[in-house]
Amino acid sequence: MAEKIIMLNDLRAPALAVPALPDAPTGHLADALSRPLHDLRISVTDRCNFRCVYCMPKEVFGKDYPYLPHGDLLSFEEITRVARIFIAHGVEKIRLTGGEPLLRKNLEHLVAMLRALPTVSGRPLDITLTTNGSILARKAQALKNAGLDRVTVSLDALDDAVFKRMNDVDFAVSDVLAGIEAAHAVGLGPIKVNMVVKRGSNDDQIVPMARHFKGSPVILRFIEYMDVGASNGWNMDEVVPSNEVVRRIDAELPLAPLAANYTGETAARWRYLDGGGEVGVISSVTGAFCKDCSRMRLSTEGKLYTCLFATRGHDLRALLRAGHDDLAIAGAVARLWRGRDDRYSETRTIHTDGLQRGARRVEMSYIGG
C-alpha cells in the first residue's frame, strides 16, 4: 500500500501553545473563515469489535495491532474538563464516538458527568453517541438514565450475508436491529441509522434499507464512502454519489427535497411523498459542506483535530497533565480555532483520490466520524 498507515502510538502532535496573555472565553469563537465553534466530537476509545472494510480492515487492524494503553487515554474527569472549556467557547453539542464507544467501560458515568455541565446559552447540552449497535440493547437504558439524548447507529446492510461481509466479524443484522429497538423503547431518539455505501459491496442494499425504515421513527442516512485515513484503500470508483442514491430510491419510493433543520447540517434531507418519513444523504465526497463546518474533534488520547481529513493533531493532554488552569487551556483552544482554515472537501478534486495522497492522514477509527 503506497500510503503510510498511521499507527496510533506513532503520532507526534505538537502541544498547543498557551497565550502569554489571558484569553477568557466569551461564549463565541470563530475560525479564520468565520465558522463558529459549536460541536465537539470526542473519541473515547480506539478499539472496535467490528472490522468494517472501509474503516478498520483486518489486514491492518489485526490481532497484533498496537492499541493505546489505558493510561494514555483521557480519563472521564479529563474529558469532562475539556468539555467544560469548550462549552465556555460556545459548544452546545457533544458527540461521543470511537472506535466503538460502548466498549469504554462505564461510559454512562461519563454521560452523567457531561449532563451536569451548563451551556452559555442556558439551553441543555445536546449529548449524542454514535455506535455500531452491537451492545446497544444492553446499554440503552443505562445511557438514557445517565442523560444521553439520542443515538446514531451504523448499519451498512439489511441482508445478513452482505452485512457480515461488511463488518467482517460475522455479526448479525438482527442484533443491531434489536439495539435500535431498545434505544427507541427507552427514548433515545430520534434515532438515526447511517449506511456507508460502497459500490460493488453493499450498494444493492440502498432500496431494501429505505423500504425497511420507511414509516418508522428511524431516520436513515446514506454516506458516501470517504477517503479518510490510509488503511481502507479508498478509490473514487467505489463511491456511489448521493444523487445516484436518491435516484435509486426515488424510482421506487418517490421523494421530494426537504429544507435543512439547521445551518451546518451535513445531510441533505428528502421526504417520502406518501408521508412515510424521510431519508438523508451525506455527500462527503461529491458535495462538500466545509463552509458551515463547526466541529472540533478530540482523539482518544487527547489530541485536537480541526478537520476529519487532518494530517496531524494538536496535543491537548500535555496541557491538561502539566498543571495549566482552565483559562490557559481555553486560550490555547481559542488560538487553534481562530487559525483554522481547513476546507479539505472543497479543495479535493473528485477525479483523484485526494489532494493529500501520500500525506500522513489520521484514521477515522482514531478520531471518530
mmCIF file of C-alpha atoms in Angstrom:
data_model
loop_
_atom_site.group_PDB
_atom_site.id
_atom_site.type_symbol
_atom_site.label_atom_id
_atom_site.label_comp_id
_atom_site.label_asym_id
_atom_site.label_seq_id
_atom_site.Cartn_x
_atom_site.Cartn_y
_atom_site.Cartn_z
ATOM 1 C CA MET A 1 0.000 0.000 0.000
ATOM 2 C CA ALA A 2 1.516 3.266 -1.095
ATOM 3 C CA GLU A 3 0.379 5.487 1.714
ATOM 4 C CA LYS A 4 1.708 5.396 5.237
ATOM 5 C CA ILE A 5 -0.761 3.969 7.708
ATOM 6 C CA ILE A 6 -0.691 5.956 10.919
ATOM 7 C CA MET A 7 -0.325 3.704 13.912
ATOM 8 C CA LEU A 8 -1.814 5.412 16.931
ATOM 9 C CA ASN A 9 1.325 5.417 19.017
ATOM 10 C CA ASP A 10 3.391 6.799 16.116
ATOM 11 C CA LEU A 11 1.605 10.151 16.118
ATOM 12 C CA ARG A 12 3.734 13.050 17.349
ATOM 13 C CA ALA A 13 1.441 16.020 17.699
ATOM 14 C CA PRO A 14 2.826 19.338 18.874
ATOM 15 C CA ALA A 15 1.472 20.647 22.161
ATOM 16 C CA LEU A 16 -0.938 23.553 21.953
ATOM 17 C CA ALA A 17 0.614 26.923 22.621
ATOM 18 C CA VAL A 18 -0.630 28.747 25.715
ATOM 19 C CA PRO A 19 -1.063 32.502 25.032
ATOM 20 C CA ALA A 20 1.175 34.822 27.012
ATOM 21 C CA LEU A 21 -1.827 36.932 28.000
ATOM 22 C CA PRO A 22 -5.162 35.643 29.348
ATOM 23 C CA ASP A 23 -7.782 34.999 26.681
ATOM 24 C CA ALA A 24 -11.023 34.393 28.523
ATOM 25 C CA PRO A 25 -13.861 32.642 26.648
ATOM 26 C CA THR A 26 -16.750 34.840 25.545
ATOM 27 C CA GLY A 27 -19.210 32.151 24.524
ATOM 28 C CA HIS A 28 -18.495 32.663 20.828
ATOM 29 C CA LEU A 29 -15.409 31.649 18.877
ATOM 30 C CA ALA A 30 -14.977 31.924 15.090
ATOM 31 C CA ASP A 31 -12.275 30.442 12.878
ATOM 32 C CA ALA A 32 -10.374 32.094 10.030
ATOM 33 C CA LEU A 33 -13.351 31.513 7.706
ATOM 34 C CA SER A 34 -15.877 32.925 10.231
ATOM 35 C CA ARG A 35 -17.218 29.473 11.173
ATOM 36 C CA PRO A 36 -18.313 29.280 14.823
ATOM 37 C CA LEU A 37 -17.197 26.531 17.188
ATOM 38 C CA HIS A 38 -20.406 24.707 18.064
ATOM 39 C CA ASP A 39 -19.755 20.944 18.134
ATOM 40 C CA LEU A 40 -17.186 18.778 19.891
ATOM 41 C CA ARG A 41 -16.744 15.142 18.869
ATOM 42 C CA ILE A 42 -14.990 13.057 21.492
ATOM 43 C CA SER A 43 -13.467 9.665 20.723
ATOM 44 C CA VAL A 44 -13.452 7.645 23.935
ATOM 45 C CA THR A 45 -11.671 4.524 22.644
ATOM 46 C CA ASP A 46 -9.577 3.456 19.671
ATOM 47 C CA ARG A 47 -10.943 -0.100 19.881
ATOM 48 C CA CYS A 48 -13.815 -1.610 17.947
ATOM 49 C CA ASN A 49 -15.311 -5.103 17.833
ATOM 50 C CA PHE A 50 -16.097 -4.758 14.107
ATOM 51 C CA ARG A 51 -13.586 -4.826 11.265
ATOM 52 C CA CYS A 52 -15.512 -2.845 8.694
ATOM 53 C CA VAL A 53 -13.734 -2.843 5.354
ATOM 54 C CA TYR A 54 -13.969 0.950 4.965
ATOM 55 C CA CYS A 55 -12.729 1.811 8.467
ATOM 56 C CA MET A 56 -10.723 -0.865 10.337
ATOM 57 C CA PRO A 57 -9.893 -3.605 7.813
ATOM 58 C CA LYS A 58 -8.485 -6.801 9.306
ATOM 59 C CA GLU A 59 -5.328 -6.697 7.237
ATOM 60 C CA VAL A 60 -4.335 -3.518 9.085
ATOM 61 C CA PHE A 61 -6.129 -3.788 12.414
ATOM 62 C CA GLY A 62 -5.193 -7.391 13.185
ATOM 63 C CA LYS A 63 -4.641 -9.159 16.493
ATOM 64 C CA ASP A 64 -1.194 -7.572 16.876
ATOM 65 C CA TYR A 65 -2.334 -4.001 16.253
ATOM 66 C CA PRO A 66 -0.832 -1.685 18.942
ATOM 67 C CA TYR A 67 -3.867 -0.138 20.608
ATOM 68 C CA LEU A 68 -3.349 2.637 23.124
ATOM 69 C CA PRO A 69 -2.564 1.604 26.707
ATOM 70 C CA HIS A 70 -5.228 2.631 29.197
ATOM 71 C CA GLY A 71 -3.005 5.248 30.826
ATOM 72 C CA ASP A 72 -2.738 7.134 27.541
ATOM 73 C CA LEU A 73 -6.499 7.580 27.284
ATOM 74 C CA LEU A 74 -8.090 10.691 28.692
ATOM 75 C CA SER A 75 -9.903 9.920 31.922
ATOM 76 C CA PHE A 76 -13.572 10.760 32.308
ATOM 77 C CA GLU A 77 -12.546 13.637 34.568
ATOM 78 C CA GLU A 78 -10.168 14.988 31.913
ATOM 79 C CA ILE A 79 -12.799 14.644 29.191
ATOM 80 C CA THR A 80 -15.336 16.484 31.335
ATOM 81 C CA ARG A 81 -12.847 19.261 31.998
ATOM 82 C CA VAL A 82 -12.170 19.644 28.282
ATOM 83 C CA ALA A 83 -15.900 19.684 27.579
ATOM 84 C CA ARG A 84 -16.419 22.438 30.146
ATOM 85 C CA ILE A 85 -13.731 24.557 28.473
ATOM 86 C CA PHE A 86 -15.250 24.036 25.031
ATOM 87 C CA ILE A 87 -18.735 24.835 26.319
ATOM 88 C CA ALA A 88 -17.360 28.163 27.593
ATOM 89 C CA HIS A 89 -16.382 28.863 23.967
ATOM 90 C CA GLY A 90 -19.941 28.231 22.770
ATOM 91 C CA VAL A 91 -20.124 24.480 22.191
ATOM 92 C CA GLU A 92 -23.661 23.163 22.685
ATOM 93 C CA LYS A 93 -23.399 19.689 21.167
ATOM 94 C CA ILE A 94 -21.108 16.820 22.152
ATOM 95 C CA ARG A 95 -20.977 13.540 20.266
ATOM 96 C CA LEU A 96 -19.258 10.516 21.812
ATOM 97 C CA THR A 97 -17.559 8.311 19.235
ATOM 98 C CA GLY A 98 -14.817 5.724 18.836
ATOM 99 C CA GLY A 99 -13.831 3.121 17.688
ATOM 100 C CA GLU A 100 -16.897 1.642 19.280
ATOM 101 C CA PRO A 101 -17.613 3.958 22.242
ATOM 102 C CA LEU A 102 -19.684 1.414 24.167
ATOM 103 C CA LEU A 103 -16.522 -0.670 24.590
ATOM 104 C CA ARG A 104 -15.295 2.023 27.009
ATOM 105 C CA LYS A 105 -16.156 0.658 30.444
ATOM 106 C CA ASN A 106 -18.848 2.552 32.379
ATOM 107 C CA LEU A 107 -19.395 5.063 29.589
ATOM 108 C CA GLU A 108 -22.713 6.035 31.189
ATOM 109 C CA HIS A 109 -20.705 7.599 34.036
ATOM 110 C CA LEU A 110 -19.110 9.994 31.560
ATOM 111 C CA VAL A 111 -22.527 10.798 30.099
ATOM 112 C CA ALA A 112 -23.788 11.701 33.575
ATOM 113 C CA MET A 113 -20.757 13.935 34.178
ATOM 114 C CA LEU A 114 -21.325 15.752 30.887
ATOM 115 C CA ARG A 115 -25.039 16.109 31.574
ATOM 116 C CA ALA A 116 -24.243 18.201 34.646
ATOM 117 C CA LEU A 117 -22.480 20.877 32.557
ATOM 118 C CA PRO A 118 -24.458 24.067 31.828
ATOM 119 C CA THR A 119 -24.140 25.826 28.466
ATOM 120 C CA VAL A 120 -23.507 29.537 27.959
ATOM 121 C CA SER A 121 -26.966 29.991 26.424
ATOM 122 C CA GLY A 122 -28.715 28.183 29.230
ATOM 123 C CA ARG A 123 -30.031 25.508 26.864
ATOM 124 C CA PRO A 124 -29.373 21.887 27.828
ATOM 125 C CA LEU A 125 -26.200 20.423 26.377
ATOM 126 C CA ASP A 126 -27.019 18.139 23.434
ATOM 127 C CA ILE A 127 -25.281 14.800 24.125
ATOM 128 C CA THR A 128 -25.312 12.162 21.402
ATOM 129 C CA LEU A 129 -23.494 8.921 20.673
ATOM 130 C CA THR A 130 -22.538 7.037 17.522
ATOM 131 C CA THR A 131 -22.389 3.245 17.853
ATOM 132 C CA ASN A 132 -22.298 0.106 15.734
ATOM 133 C CA GLY A 133 -25.199 -1.146 17.843
ATOM 134 C CA SER A 134 -23.546 -4.403 18.854
ATOM 135 C CA ILE A 135 -24.126 -3.954 22.592
ATOM 136 C CA LEU A 136 -26.659 -1.139 22.466
ATOM 137 C CA ALA A 137 -29.539 -3.354 23.604
ATOM 138 C CA ARG A 138 -27.712 -3.986 26.892
ATOM 139 C CA LYS A 139 -26.651 -0.370 27.437
ATOM 140 C CA ALA A 140 -29.593 1.697 26.192
ATOM 141 C CA GLN A 141 -31.436 2.095 29.499
ATOM 142 C CA ALA A 142 -28.292 2.987 31.464
ATOM 143 C CA LEU A 143 -27.320 5.564 28.860
ATOM 144 C CA LYS A 144 -30.765 7.120 28.902
ATOM 145 C CA ASN A 145 -30.807 7.198 32.707
ATOM 146 C CA ALA A 146 -27.417 8.953 32.661
ATOM 147 C CA GLY A 147 -28.730 11.716 30.396
ATOM 148 C CA LEU A 148 -27.865 10.720 26.824
ATOM 149 C CA ASP A 149 -30.231 12.408 24.375
ATOM 150 C CA ARG A 150 -30.069 10.143 21.332
ATOM 151 C CA VAL A 151 -28.011 7.690 19.316
ATOM 152 C CA THR A 152 -26.836 7.235 15.751
ATOM 153 C CA VAL A 153 -26.382 3.607 14.737
ATOM 154 C CA SER A 154 -24.183 2.384 11.894
ATOM 155 C CA LEU A 155 -25.809 -0.329 9.748
ATOM 156 C CA ASP A 156 -24.463 -0.978 6.267
ATOM 157 C CA ALA A 157 -26.895 -3.619 5.001
ATOM 158 C CA LEU A 158 -30.159 -5.344 5.786
ATOM 159 C CA ASP A 159 -29.148 -8.614 4.169
ATOM 160 C CA ASP A 160 -27.269 -10.684 6.741
ATOM 161 C CA ALA A 161 -24.649 -12.049 4.340
ATOM 162 C CA VAL A 162 -23.812 -8.588 2.990
ATOM 163 C CA PHE A 163 -23.673 -7.079 6.466
ATOM 164 C CA LYS A 164 -21.376 -9.822 7.732
ATOM 165 C CA ARG A 165 -19.036 -9.223 4.798
ATOM 166 C CA MET A 166 -19.017 -5.521 5.625
ATOM 167 C CA ASN A 167 -18.350 -5.878 9.376
ATOM 168 C CA ASP A 168 -16.026 -8.872 8.763
ATOM 169 C CA VAL A 169 -16.648 -10.401 12.210
ATOM 170 C CA ASP A 170 -19.796 -12.408 11.385
ATOM 171 C CA PHE A 171 -22.069 -10.067 13.369
ATOM 172 C CA ALA A 172 -25.765 -10.435 12.562
ATOM 173 C CA VAL A 173 -28.151 -7.698 11.416
ATOM 174 C CA SER A 174 -30.770 -8.881 13.901
ATOM 175 C CA ASP A 175 -28.589 -7.905 16.858
ATOM 176 C CA VAL A 176 -28.156 -4.355 15.558
ATOM 177 C CA LEU A 177 -31.882 -4.082 14.910
ATOM 178 C CA ALA A 178 -32.503 -5.245 18.494
ATOM 179 C CA GLY A 179 -30.237 -2.447 19.715
ATOM 180 C CA ILE A 180 -32.166 0.097 17.641
ATOM 181 C CA GLU A 181 -35.464 -1.166 19.066
ATOM 182 C CA ALA A 182 -34.107 -0.968 22.620
ATOM 183 C CA ALA A 183 -32.886 2.592 22.069
ATOM 184 C CA HIS A 184 -36.279 3.596 20.729
ATOM 185 C CA ALA A 185 -38.064 1.944 23.645
ATOM 186 C CA VAL A 186 -36.143 3.976 26.234
ATOM 187 C CA GLY A 187 -36.457 7.269 24.336
ATOM 188 C CA LEU A 188 -33.000 7.720 22.797
ATOM 189 C CA GLY A 189 -34.375 9.426 19.743
ATOM 190 C CA PRO A 190 -34.890 10.491 17.125
ATOM 191 C CA ILE A 191 -32.618 7.620 16.137
ATOM 192 C CA LYS A 192 -30.523 7.962 13.009
ATOM 193 C CA VAL A 193 -29.129 4.995 11.109
ATOM 194 C CA ASN A 194 -26.062 5.615 8.953
ATOM 195 C CA MET A 195 -25.245 3.415 5.975
ATOM 196 C CA VAL A 196 -21.857 3.856 4.311
ATOM 197 C CA VAL A 197 -22.371 2.941 0.650
ATOM 198 C CA LYS A 198 -19.528 1.249 -1.188
ATOM 199 C CA ARG A 199 -20.089 0.365 -4.839
ATOM 200 C CA GLY A 200 -19.850 -3.358 -5.502
ATOM 201 C CA SER A 201 -20.014 -4.189 -1.802
ATOM 202 C CA ASN A 202 -23.381 -3.065 -0.442
ATOM 203 C CA ASP A 203 -24.961 -0.639 -2.890
ATOM 204 C CA ASP A 204 -27.626 -3.269 -3.681
ATOM 205 C CA GLN A 205 -28.906 -2.628 -0.148
ATOM 206 C CA ILE A 206 -29.884 1.009 -0.727
ATOM 207 C CA VAL A 207 -33.529 0.396 -1.613
ATOM 208 C CA PRO A 208 -34.053 -2.520 0.839
ATOM 209 C CA MET A 209 -32.745 -0.326 3.666
ATOM 210 C CA ALA A 210 -35.027 2.505 2.584
ATOM 211 C CA ARG A 211 -38.034 0.161 2.471
ATOM 212 C CA HIS A 212 -37.253 -1.278 5.900
ATOM 213 C CA PHE A 213 -37.039 2.026 7.758
ATOM 214 C CA LYS A 214 -39.721 3.872 5.768
ATOM 215 C CA GLY A 215 -42.665 4.672 8.024
ATOM 216 C CA SER A 216 -40.634 4.087 11.195
ATOM 217 C CA PRO A 217 -39.331 6.610 13.744
ATOM 218 C CA VAL A 218 -35.804 5.998 12.424
ATOM 219 C CA ILE A 219 -34.137 8.471 10.050
ATOM 220 C CA LEU A 220 -31.973 6.588 7.546
ATOM 221 C CA ARG A 221 -28.941 8.372 6.087
ATOM 222 C CA PHE A 222 -26.653 7.250 3.271
ATOM 223 C CA ILE A 223 -22.980 8.293 3.462
ATOM 224 C CA GLU A 224 -20.608 8.371 0.524
ATOM 225 C CA TYR A 225 -17.565 6.137 1.027
ATOM 226 C CA MET A 226 -14.856 8.556 2.188
ATOM 227 C CA ASP A 227 -11.113 8.946 1.689
ATOM 228 C CA VAL A 228 -10.356 9.112 5.412
ATOM 229 C CA GLY A 229 -7.039 7.724 6.628
ATOM 230 C CA ALA A 230 -4.777 5.457 4.629
ATOM 231 C CA SER A 231 -5.847 1.932 5.544
ATOM 232 C CA ASN A 232 -9.082 1.441 3.613
ATOM 233 C CA GLY A 233 -7.672 1.555 0.062
ATOM 234 C CA TRP A 234 -10.122 4.270 -0.969
ATOM 235 C CA ASN A 235 -10.910 4.557 -4.665
ATOM 236 C CA MET A 236 -13.295 7.025 -6.297
ATOM 237 C CA ASP A 237 -14.700 4.213 -8.463
ATOM 238 C CA GLU A 238 -16.201 2.688 -5.309
ATOM 239 C CA VAL A 239 -18.078 5.865 -4.364
ATOM 240 C CA VAL A 240 -21.812 5.906 -5.072
ATOM 241 C CA PRO A 241 -22.680 9.629 -5.389
ATOM 242 C CA SER A 242 -25.578 10.847 -3.289
ATOM 243 C CA ASN A 243 -27.535 11.931 -6.356
ATOM 244 C CA GLU A 244 -27.421 8.327 -7.585
ATOM 245 C CA VAL A 245 -28.633 7.088 -4.184
ATOM 246 C CA VAL A 246 -31.573 9.499 -4.352
ATOM 247 C CA ARG A 247 -32.394 8.430 -7.927
ATOM 248 C CA ARG A 248 -32.446 4.765 -6.982
ATOM 249 C CA ILE A 249 -34.789 5.330 -4.046
ATOM 250 C CA ASP A 250 -36.986 7.824 -5.895
ATOM 251 C CA ALA A 251 -37.548 5.343 -8.741
ATOM 252 C CA GLU A 252 -39.374 3.024 -6.339
ATOM 253 C CA LEU A 253 -40.285 5.239 -3.382
ATOM 254 C CA PRO A 254 -40.927 8.780 -4.674
ATOM 255 C CA LEU A 255 -39.096 11.556 -2.858
ATOM 256 C CA ALA A 256 -39.143 15.336 -2.568
ATOM 257 C CA PRO A 257 -36.446 17.606 -1.067
ATOM 258 C CA LEU A 258 -36.705 18.980 2.464
ATOM 259 C CA ALA A 259 -35.073 22.074 3.947
ATOM 260 C CA ALA A 260 -32.203 21.650 6.398
ATOM 261 C CA ASN A 261 -33.019 21.539 10.100
ATOM 262 C CA TYR A 262 -30.159 23.912 10.941
ATOM 263 C CA THR A 263 -27.113 25.634 9.467
ATOM 264 C CA GLY A 264 -24.249 23.198 9.118
ATOM 265 C CA GLU A 265 -26.385 20.056 8.890
ATOM 266 C CA THR A 266 -24.312 17.503 6.989
ATOM 267 C CA ALA A 267 -27.202 15.547 5.490
ATOM 268 C CA ALA A 268 -29.399 16.736 2.642
ATOM 269 C CA ARG A 269 -32.935 15.723 3.576
ATOM 270 C CA TRP A 270 -35.579 14.067 1.389
ATOM 271 C CA ARG A 271 -39.159 13.154 2.357
ATOM 272 C CA TYR A 272 -41.326 10.365 1.026
ATOM 273 C CA LEU A 273 -44.218 11.801 -0.962
ATOM 274 C CA ASP A 274 -46.667 9.431 0.733
ATOM 275 C CA GLY A 275 -45.761 10.758 4.173
ATOM 276 C CA GLY A 276 -43.616 7.782 5.171
ATOM 277 C CA GLY A 277 -40.899 9.817 6.807
ATOM 278 C CA GLU A 278 -37.556 10.959 5.462
ATOM 279 C CA VAL A 279 -34.082 9.875 4.404
ATOM 280 C CA GLY A 280 -30.839 11.814 4.247
ATOM 281 C CA VAL A 281 -27.742 11.709 2.067
ATOM 282 C CA ILE A 282 -24.316 12.855 3.216
ATOM 283 C CA SER A 283 -22.231 13.887 0.213
ATOM 284 C CA SER A 284 -18.868 13.763 1.930
ATOM 285 C CA VAL A 285 -17.031 13.307 -1.389
ATOM 286 C CA THR A 286 -19.135 14.837 -4.164
ATOM 287 C CA GLY A 287 -20.775 17.726 -2.329
ATOM 288 C CA ALA A 288 -18.522 19.400 0.213
ATOM 289 C CA PHE A 289 -20.090 21.107 3.214
ATOM 290 C CA CYS A 290 -16.937 22.657 4.645
ATOM 291 C CA LYS A 291 -18.306 26.207 4.594
ATOM 292 C CA ASP A 292 -20.586 25.512 7.554
ATOM 293 C CA CYS A 293 -18.416 23.041 9.475
ATOM 294 C CA SER A 294 -18.460 23.905 13.186
ATOM 295 C CA ARG A 295 -16.802 20.758 14.566
ATOM 296 C CA MET A 296 -13.643 20.138 16.539
ATOM 297 C CA ARG A 297 -12.548 16.556 17.212
ATOM 298 C CA LEU A 298 -10.831 15.229 20.334
ATOM 299 C CA SER A 299 -8.977 11.942 19.973
ATOM 300 C CA THR A 300 -8.894 9.134 22.493
ATOM 301 C CA GLU A 301 -5.548 10.258 23.864
ATOM 302 C CA GLY A 302 -6.284 13.965 23.920
ATOM 303 C CA LYS A 303 -5.261 15.379 20.561
ATOM 304 C CA LEU A 304 -7.397 18.020 18.871
ATOM 305 C CA TYR A 305 -8.171 17.807 15.156
ATOM 306 C CA THR A 306 -9.722 20.687 13.251
ATOM 307 C CA CYS A 307 -10.808 18.527 10.297
ATOM 308 C CA LEU A 308 -11.863 14.910 9.704
ATOM 309 C CA PHE A 309 -9.232 14.738 6.954
ATOM 310 C CA ALA A 310 -6.435 16.185 9.091
ATOM 311 C CA THR A 311 -2.850 15.057 8.748
ATOM 312 C CA ARG A 312 -1.882 15.986 12.303
ATOM 313 C CA GLY A 313 -3.376 16.806 15.664
ATOM 314 C CA HIS A 314 -2.531 19.179 18.477
ATOM 315 C CA ASP A 315 -1.695 17.765 21.893
ATOM 316 C CA LEU A 316 -4.189 18.959 24.494
ATOM 317 C CA ARG A 317 -3.432 16.211 27.003
ATOM 318 C CA ALA A 318 0.038 17.640 27.588
ATOM 319 C CA LEU A 319 -1.544 20.866 28.863
ATOM 320 C CA LEU A 320 -4.086 19.007 30.984
ATOM 321 C CA ARG A 321 -1.398 16.958 32.702
ATOM 322 C CA ALA A 322 1.132 19.785 33.040
ATOM 323 C CA GLY A 323 -0.976 21.698 35.554
ATOM 324 C CA HIS A 324 -2.266 24.525 33.359
ATOM 325 C CA ASP A 325 -5.506 26.105 34.567
ATOM 326 C CA ASP A 326 -8.728 26.252 32.560
ATOM 327 C CA LEU A 327 -8.125 29.837 31.423
ATOM 328 C CA ALA A 328 -4.744 28.955 29.918
ATOM 329 C CA ILE A 329 -6.130 25.890 28.149
ATOM 330 C CA ALA A 330 -9.127 27.857 26.892
ATOM 331 C CA GLY A 331 -6.719 30.394 25.419
ATOM 332 C CA ALA A 332 -4.784 27.643 23.652
ATOM 333 C CA VAL A 333 -8.006 26.220 22.196
ATOM 334 C CA ALA A 334 -9.081 29.680 21.051
ATOM 335 C CA ARG A 335 -5.775 30.270 19.274
ATOM 336 C CA LEU A 336 -6.068 26.933 17.465
ATOM 337 C CA TRP A 337 -9.656 27.507 16.330
ATOM 338 C CA ARG A 338 -9.074 31.104 15.226
ATOM 339 C CA GLY A 339 -6.300 29.910 12.944
ATOM 340 C CA ARG A 340 -8.403 27.110 11.447
ATOM 341 C CA ASP A 341 -8.866 27.398 7.678
ATOM 342 C CA ASP A 342 -9.486 23.730 6.801
ATOM 343 C CA ARG A 343 -11.679 23.054 3.783
ATOM 344 C CA TYR A 344 -10.306 19.768 2.507
ATOM 345 C CA SER A 345 -13.524 18.551 0.886
ATOM 346 C CA GLU A 346 -13.947 21.804 -1.023
ATOM 347 C CA THR A 347 -10.446 21.694 -2.472
ATOM 348 C CA ARG A 348 -10.384 17.960 -3.141
ATOM 349 C CA THR A 349 -10.893 17.030 -6.774
ATOM 350 C CA ILE A 350 -13.262 14.117 -7.288
ATOM 351 C CA HIS A 351 -11.181 12.929 -10.243
ATOM 352 C CA THR A 352 -8.380 11.717 -7.980
ATOM 353 C CA ASP A 353 -8.254 10.020 -4.637
ATOM 354 C CA GLY A 354 -7.479 13.168 -2.694
ATOM 355 C CA LEU A 355 -5.193 16.168 -2.798
ATOM 356 C CA GLN A 356 -3.132 14.852 0.071
ATOM 357 C CA ARG A 357 -2.203 11.492 -1.384
ATOM 358 C CA GLY A 358 0.974 10.328 0.307
ATOM 359 C CA ALA A 359 0.366 12.531 3.351
ATOM 360 C CA ARG A 360 0.156 11.121 6.860
ATOM 361 C CA ARG A 361 -3.615 11.087 7.233
ATOM 362 C CA VAL A 362 -5.182 10.136 10.526
ATOM 363 C CA GLU A 363 -7.512 7.129 10.665
ATOM 364 C CA MET A 364 -11.242 7.568 11.199
ATOM 365 C CA SER A 365 -11.228 4.930 13.938
ATOM 366 C CA TYR A 366 -8.861 7.175 15.900
ATOM 367 C CA ILE A 367 -10.853 10.417 15.863
ATOM 368 C CA GLY A 368 -14.357 9.169 15.093
ATOM 369 C CA GLY A 369 -16.509 10.011 12.079
#
